Amino acid sequence: MLIPELPDYLTSLGGEDYKGLIISLFTLTAGLSRPFSGRLTDRIGRVPVMAFGSLVCFVCGFFYPIVTTVYPFLFLRLVHGFSTGFKPTGTAAYIADIVPINRRGEAMGMHGLLGGLGMAFGPALGSWIADTFSINVLFYVSSMFALISIAILYNIKETLPKTHQEKFTINSLKIKREDMFDPMVLPAAIVIFLTSFSFGSIVTLTPDLSKSIGLKNKGFYFLVYTLASLFIRVVAGKFSDKNGRISVLRWGCMTLLVAMTLTTFASNIYIFVAAAIFFGLGMGVVSPITQAWTVDLCEEENRGRALATMYISLEAGIGLGALFSAWIYQNDASRFPIAFASMGSLTILALIYLYSPKIRRMKAND
């Protein structure tokens, strides 16, 4: 809900040159908190980790109207990142616990479908609320949705076996080297890292691109691409359960390349919409299949750590993509093409990696 309106809001505070940090700071904290969320997910439980993520989101919505200068705003974005650092890690581990292995891709696709509905209507709804009421009302409504999430989690049964559960103490937050990274899921981490640069550029620059082609609702691109991703998520997940993750990921990367090429040349509404559709199809494949692949590659007792590793890579790619694309853009509409093309080119590396000898051998043994 907040993403499309934050660039203009930051500009109104005098921080026009810091737009890239809106996403980068958020993903920085999310990435740094992943080892903690992964460790706690495997030791304390899935539900408490999910609840903490939602709680942070709830609280931060009330602080946005209070901060009226650039640096407190950026610090709040840093804090807000804890919500994404915790909630998805616990959620993905919970889903992996409750579904059979032969339907894991389908389940991750369904997870993405429901999350996609929020990503589809949230940005458009957020822009409408800000335009109709005010930006502060938008912040409060975002908190309300987070509160509903907390209420739902209150009645969810914990899936981490009691024999694995520990009581939370300060020692629970002590991170060891092995908690930082799961080498078994490196292939999935590499693919999601390289493809996430595109996403970072999209969430940072498309609000300004929307304005440049005459669209008032800065969440329109997000609405179109997410709606396009909804159906493909479940279909791709089921297909990967039968035919393997790697083949499906290759097609996802190819589609993402088409999307970034179209976005690079999006000078009117028609190319803009086509780009959003292809982006939705590409990310609708890459995101859930990478999650399922991560769970496939890891050991069952380390699901939290493995998913945290994957999400660290995801957020590193998004954060760097946001930072570099904003640096290339420099609030100059003529620089949109080079910004999108540069970030999209990293997907080519992901595709090359998916055809590398190492991955070919993995596919042969799949």
Coordinates of C-alpha atoms in Angstrom, one line a residue:
M1 CA 0.0 0.0 0.0
L2 CA 2.8 2.4 0.9
I3 CA 5.3 1.8 -1.9
P4 CA 3.8 4.0 -4.7
E5 CA 3.3 7.0 -2.4
L6 CA 6.6 7.0 -0.6
P7 CA 8.8 8.6 -3.3
D8 CA 6.6 11.7 -3.5
Y9 CA 6.2 11.8 0.3
L10 CA 10.0 11.7 0.7
T11 CA 10.3 14.5 -1.9
S12 CA 7.8 16.6 0.1
L13 CA 10.1 16.2 3.1
G14 CA 13.1 17.5 1.0
G15 CA 14.6 14.1 0.3
E16 CA 14.2 13.8 -3.4
D17 CA 17.8 12.6 -3.9
Y18 CA 17.2 9.7 -1.4
K19 CA 14.4 7.8 -3.3
G20 CA 16.7 4.8 -3.7
L21 CA 17.0 4.4 0.0
I22 CA 13.2 4.0 0.5
I23 CA 13.5 0.3 -0.6
S24 CA 17.2 -0.2 0.1
L25 CA 17.1 0.6 3.8
F26 CA 14.0 -1.5 4.2
T27 CA 15.6 -4.5 2.6
L28 CA 18.9 -3.9 4.4
T29 CA 17.2 -4.4 7.8
A30 CA 15.2 -7.3 6.4
G31 CA 18.4 -9.0 5.2
L32 CA 20.3 -8.4 8.4
S33 CA 17.4 -9.8 10.5
R34 CA 17.1 -13.0 8.4
P35 CA 19.7 -15.0 10.4
F36 CA 17.8 -14.1 13.6
S37 CA 14.4 -15.0 12.1
G38 CA 15.8 -18.2 10.6
R39 CA 17.3 -19.3 14.0
L40 CA 14.2 -18.4 15.9
T41 CA 11.9 -20.1 13.4
D42 CA 13.8 -23.4 13.9
R43 CA 14.0 -23.0 17.7
I44 CA 11.2 -20.9 19.1
G45 CA 8.5 -21.6 16.5
R46 CA 6.9 -20.5 13.2
V47 CA 4.0 -18.6 14.7
P48 CA 5.9 -16.3 17.1
V49 CA 8.2 -15.2 14.3
M50 CA 5.3 -14.5 12.0
A51 CA 3.5 -12.5 14.7
F52 CA 6.6 -10.4 15.4
G53 CA 6.9 -9.4 11.8
S54 CA 3.2 -8.3 11.7
L55 CA 3.6 -6.4 14.9
V56 CA 6.5 -4.3 13.6
C57 CA 4.4 -3.4 10.5
F58 CA 1.5 -2.5 12.8
V59 CA 3.6 -0.2 15.0
C60 CA 5.5 1.5 12.2
G61 CA 2.3 2.7 10.5
F62 CA 1.6 5.0 13.5
F63 CA 5.1 6.5 13.4
Y64 CA 5.1 7.7 9.7
P65 CA 2.8 10.7 10.4
I66 CA 5.1 11.7 13.2
V67 CA 8.3 11.9 11.3
T68 CA 8.4 15.1 9.2
T69 CA 12.1 15.3 8.2
V70 CA 14.2 13.2 6.0
Y71 CA 16.5 11.4 8.3
P72 CA 13.9 10.2 10.9
F73 CA 11.9 8.9 7.9
L74 CA 14.8 7.0 6.6
F75 CA 15.5 5.5 10.0
L76 CA 11.8 4.4 10.2
R77 CA 12.2 2.7 6.9
L78 CA 15.2 0.9 8.4
V79 CA 13.1 -0.3 11.4
H80 CA 10.1 -1.2 9.2
G81 CA 12.3 -3.7 7.4
F82 CA 12.1 -6.0 10.4
S83 CA 8.5 -6.9 9.3
T84 CA 9.8 -8.4 6.1
G85 CA 12.8 -9.9 7.9
F86 CA 10.5 -12.1 10.0
K87 CA 7.1 -12.6 8.6
P88 CA 7.9 -14.4 5.3
T89 CA 10.6 -16.6 6.9
G90 CA 8.1 -18.0 9.4
T91 CA 5.3 -18.3 6.8
A92 CA 7.3 -20.2 4.3
A93 CA 8.6 -22.6 6.9
Y94 CA 5.0 -23.1 8.2
I95 CA 3.8 -23.9 4.7
A96 CA 6.6 -26.4 4.1
D97 CA 5.6 -28.1 7.4
I98 CA 1.9 -28.6 6.5
V99 CA 2.1 -29.7 2.8
P100 CA 3.2 -33.0 1.2
I101 CA 6.5 -32.9 -0.7
N102 CA 4.9 -33.8 -4.0
R103 CA 2.7 -30.7 -3.8
R104 CA 5.3 -28.2 -2.5
G105 CA 5.6 -26.2 -5.7
E106 CA 1.8 -25.9 -5.9
A107 CA 1.6 -24.8 -2.2
M108 CA 4.2 -22.1 -2.7
G109 CA 2.3 -21.0 -5.8
M110 CA -0.9 -20.7 -3.7
H111 CA 1.0 -18.8 -1.1
G112 CA 2.3 -16.4 -3.7
L113 CA -1.3 -16.2 -5.1
L114 CA -2.7 -15.0 -1.9
G115 CA 0.2 -12.7 -1.2
G116 CA -0.1 -11.5 -4.8
L117 CA -3.7 -10.4 -4.2
G118 CA -2.4 -8.1 -1.5
M119 CA 0.4 -6.9 -3.8
A120 CA -2.1 -6.4 -6.6
F121 CA -4.7 -4.3 -4.8
G122 CA -2.5 -2.8 -2.1
P123 CA -0.6 -0.2 -4.2
A124 CA -3.7 0.9 -6.2
L125 CA -5.7 1.1 -3.0
G126 CA -2.9 3.0 -1.3
S127 CA -2.8 5.6 -4.0
W128 CA -6.5 6.0 -3.9
I129 CA -6.6 6.5 -0.2
A130 CA -3.8 9.0 -0.3
D131 CA -5.5 11.0 -3.1
T132 CA -9.0 10.8 -1.6
F133 CA -8.1 11.4 2.0
S134 CA -4.5 11.9 3.0
I135 CA -1.1 10.2 3.2
N136 CA -1.6 10.0 7.0
V137 CA -4.8 8.1 6.6
L138 CA -2.9 5.7 4.3
F139 CA -0.4 5.0 7.1
Y140 CA -3.1 4.3 9.6
V141 CA -5.0 2.0 7.2
S142 CA -1.8 0.0 6.6
S143 CA -1.5 -0.5 10.3
M144 CA -5.1 -1.7 10.5
F145 CA -4.3 -4.5 7.9
A146 CA -1.3 -5.6 9.9
L147 CA -3.5 -5.8 13.0
I148 CA -5.8 -8.1 11.2
S149 CA -2.8 -10.3 10.3
I150 CA -1.9 -10.5 14.0
A151 CA -5.5 -11.5 14.9
I152 CA -5.5 -14.3 12.3
L153 CA -2.1 -15.6 13.6
Y154 CA -3.5 -15.8 17.2
N155 CA -5.6 -18.9 16.3
I156 CA -2.9 -20.7 14.2
K157 CA -1.5 -23.9 15.6
E158 CA 2.3 -24.1 15.9
T159 CA 3.9 -26.7 13.6
L160 CA 7.4 -26.8 15.0
P161 CA 7.5 -30.1 17.0
K162 CA 7.6 -29.5 20.8
T163 CA 10.8 -31.6 21.0
H164 CA 12.5 -28.8 18.9
Q165 CA 11.0 -25.8 20.7
E166 CA 13.0 -23.7 23.1
K167 CA 11.9 -20.9 25.4
F168 CA 13.0 -17.5 24.2
T169 CA 16.0 -16.1 26.1
I170 CA 18.6 -13.6 25.2
N171 CA 20.8 -16.5 24.1
S172 CA 18.3 -17.2 21.4
L173 CA 19.6 -14.2 19.6
K174 CA 23.2 -15.3 19.6
I175 CA 24.0 -16.0 16.0
K176 CA 26.7 -18.5 15.1
R177 CA 28.5 -18.7 11.7
E178 CA 26.4 -21.6 10.7
D179 CA 23.2 -19.6 11.3
M180 CA 24.2 -17.0 8.8
F181 CA 24.1 -19.1 5.6
D182 CA 23.0 -22.5 4.4
P183 CA 25.3 -23.6 1.6
M184 CA 23.0 -26.3 0.5
V185 CA 20.6 -23.7 -1.0
L186 CA 23.2 -21.7 -2.8
P187 CA 21.9 -22.4 -6.3
A188 CA 18.4 -21.0 -5.4
A189 CA 20.0 -18.1 -3.6
I190 CA 22.1 -17.1 -6.7
V191 CA 19.1 -17.2 -9.0
I192 CA 16.8 -15.1 -6.7
F193 CA 19.7 -12.6 -6.1
L194 CA 20.3 -11.9 -9.8
T195 CA 16.6 -11.7 -10.7
S196 CA 15.7 -9.4 -7.8
F197 CA 17.7 -6.5 -9.2
S198 CA 14.9 -6.1 -11.7
F199 CA 12.3 -6.0 -8.9
G200 CA 14.3 -3.4 -7.0
S201 CA 14.3 -1.1 -10.0
I202 CA 10.6 -1.6 -10.7
V203 CA 9.4 -0.7 -7.2
T204 CA 11.7 2.3 -7.1
L205 CA 11.2 3.8 -10.5
T206 CA 7.8 2.8 -11.8
P207 CA 5.9 5.4 -9.7
D208 CA 7.9 8.1 -11.5
L209 CA 7.6 6.3 -14.8
S210 CA 3.9 6.3 -14.3
K211 CA 3.8 10.0 -13.9
S212 CA 6.0 10.6 -16.9
I213 CA 3.5 8.8 -19.3
G214 CA 0.5 10.5 -17.7
L215 CA -0.9 7.9 -15.2
K216 CA -2.2 9.5 -12.1
N217 CA -2.4 6.3 -10.0
K218 CA 1.2 5.4 -9.3
G219 CA 0.1 1.9 -8.2
F220 CA -1.3 0.9 -11.6
Y221 CA 1.8 -1.0 -12.7
F222 CA 1.8 -3.0 -9.5
L223 CA -1.9 -3.8 -10.0
V224 CA -1.4 -5.1 -13.5
Y225 CA 1.8 -7.1 -12.9
T226 CA 0.4 -8.7 -9.8
L227 CA -2.9 -9.7 -11.4
A228 CA -0.9 -11.2 -14.3
S229 CA 1.2 -13.2 -11.7
L230 CA -1.8 -14.7 -9.8
F231 CA -2.8 -17.5 -12.2
I232 CA 0.7 -18.4 -13.3
R233 CA 1.9 -18.9 -9.7
V234 CA -0.2 -22.0 -9.1
V235 CA 0.1 -23.4 -12.6
A236 CA 3.9 -23.0 -12.5
G237 CA 4.1 -24.5 -9.1
K238 CA 2.1 -27.6 -10.1
F239 CA 4.1 -27.9 -13.3
S240 CA 7.4 -27.8 -11.4
D241 CA 6.2 -30.5 -9.0
K242 CA 5.9 -32.8 -12.0
N243 CA 8.7 -31.6 -14.3
G244 CA 11.3 -30.1 -11.9
R245 CA 12.1 -26.6 -10.7
I246 CA 15.0 -25.8 -13.0
S247 CA 13.2 -26.1 -16.3
V248 CA 10.4 -23.8 -15.0
L249 CA 12.8 -21.3 -13.6
R250 CA 14.5 -21.0 -17.0
W251 CA 11.2 -20.0 -18.6
G252 CA 10.6 -17.6 -15.8
C253 CA 13.9 -15.8 -16.3
M254 CA 13.2 -15.6 -20.1
T255 CA 9.9 -14.0 -19.5
L256 CA 11.4 -11.6 -17.0
L257 CA 13.9 -10.5 -19.6
V258 CA 11.1 -9.7 -22.0
A259 CA 9.4 -7.7 -19.3
M260 CA 12.5 -5.6 -18.5
T261 CA 13.1 -5.0 -22.2
L262 CA 9.5 -3.7 -22.6
T263 CA 9.8 -1.5 -19.5
T264 CA 13.0 -0.1 -20.9
F265 CA 11.1 1.2 -23.9
A266 CA 7.8 2.0 -22.1
S267 CA 7.0 5.5 -23.5
N268 CA 3.2 5.0 -23.6
I269 CA 0.5 3.3 -21.7
Y270 CA 0.3 0.3 -24.1
I271 CA 3.9 -0.7 -23.8
F272 CA 3.7 0.1 -20.1
V273 CA 0.8 -2.4 -19.5
A274 CA 2.5 -5.0 -21.7
A275 CA 5.7 -4.7 -19.6
A276 CA 3.7 -5.0 -16.4
I277 CA 1.9 -8.2 -17.7
F278 CA 5.2 -9.9 -18.7
F279 CA 6.8 -8.8 -15.4
G280 CA 4.0 -10.4 -13.5
L281 CA 4.3 -13.6 -15.4
G282 CA 8.1 -13.7 -14.9
M283 CA 8.0 -13.0 -11.2
G284 CA 5.0 -15.2 -10.8
V285 CA 7.2 -18.1 -11.9
V286 CA 10.6 -17.2 -10.3
S287 CA 9.4 -16.3 -6.8
P288 CA 7.4 -19.4 -5.7
I289 CA 9.5 -21.9 -7.6
T290 CA 12.7 -20.5 -6.0
Q291 CA 11.0 -20.9 -2.6
A292 CA 10.0 -24.5 -3.4
W293 CA 13.5 -25.2 -4.7
T294 CA 15.1 -23.9 -1.5
V295 CA 13.0 -26.2 0.6
D296 CA 13.9 -29.1 -1.7
L297 CA 17.6 -28.5 -1.3
C298 CA 17.7 -28.0 2.5
E299 CA 17.6 -30.4 5.4
E300 CA 14.2 -30.5 7.1
E301 CA 15.5 -29.4 10.5
N302 CA 17.1 -26.3 8.9
R303 CA 14.2 -25.0 7.0
G304 CA 14.2 -21.7 8.8
R305 CA 17.9 -21.1 8.1
A306 CA 17.6 -22.2 4.5
L307 CA 14.6 -19.9 3.8
A308 CA 16.4 -17.1 5.6
T309 CA 19.4 -17.6 3.3
M310 CA 17.1 -17.4 0.3
Y311 CA 15.4 -14.2 1.6
I312 CA 18.7 -12.6 2.4
S313 CA 19.7 -13.1 -1.3
L314 CA 16.3 -11.8 -2.4
E315 CA 16.5 -8.6 -0.3
A316 CA 20.2 -8.0 -1.2
G317 CA 19.1 -8.1 -4.9
I318 CA 16.1 -5.8 -4.3
G319 CA 18.1 -3.4 -2.2
L320 CA 21.0 -3.1 -4.6
G321 CA 18.6 -2.9 -7.6
A322 CA 16.7 0.0 -5.9
L323 CA 19.9 1.8 -5.0
F324 CA 21.7 1.4 -8.3
S325 CA 18.6 2.2 -10.4
A326 CA 17.9 5.4 -8.4
W327 CA 21.6 6.4 -8.8
I328 CA 21.4 5.9 -12.5
Y329 CA 18.0 7.6 -12.9
Q330 CA 19.0 10.8 -10.9
N331 CA 15.4 12.1 -11.3
D332 CA 15.9 12.5 -15.0
A333 CA 13.2 10.8 -17.2
S334 CA 15.6 10.4 -20.1
R335 CA 17.6 8.0 -18.0
F336 CA 14.8 5.5 -17.4
P337 CA 16.0 3.2 -20.3
I338 CA 19.5 2.8 -19.1
A339 CA 18.4 2.3 -15.5
F340 CA 15.9 -0.5 -16.3
A341 CA 18.2 -2.1 -18.9
S342 CA 21.1 -2.2 -16.5
M343 CA 19.1 -3.9 -13.7
G344 CA 17.4 -6.3 -16.1
S345 CA 20.7 -7.5 -17.6
L346 CA 21.4 -9.3 -14.3
T347 CA 18.6 -11.7 -15.2
I348 CA 20.8 -12.8 -18.2
L349 CA 23.4 -14.0 -15.7
A350 CA 20.7 -16.0 -13.8
L351 CA 19.7 -17.6 -17.0
I352 CA 23.3 -18.5 -17.9
Y353 CA 23.8 -20.0 -14.4
L354 CA 20.7 -22.1 -14.9
Y355 CA 22.3 -23.6 -18.0
S356 CA 25.7 -24.1 -16.4
P357 CA 27.2 -27.6 -16.1
K358 CA 26.6 -27.8 -12.3
I359 CA 22.8 -27.0 -12.7
R360 CA 22.6 -29.4 -15.7
R361 CA 23.9 -32.2 -13.5
M362 CA 21.4 -31.2 -10.8
K363 CA 18.6 -31.3 -13.3
A364 CA 19.7 -34.7 -14.6
N365 CA 19.4 -36.1 -11.0
D366 CA 16.1 -34.3 -10.3

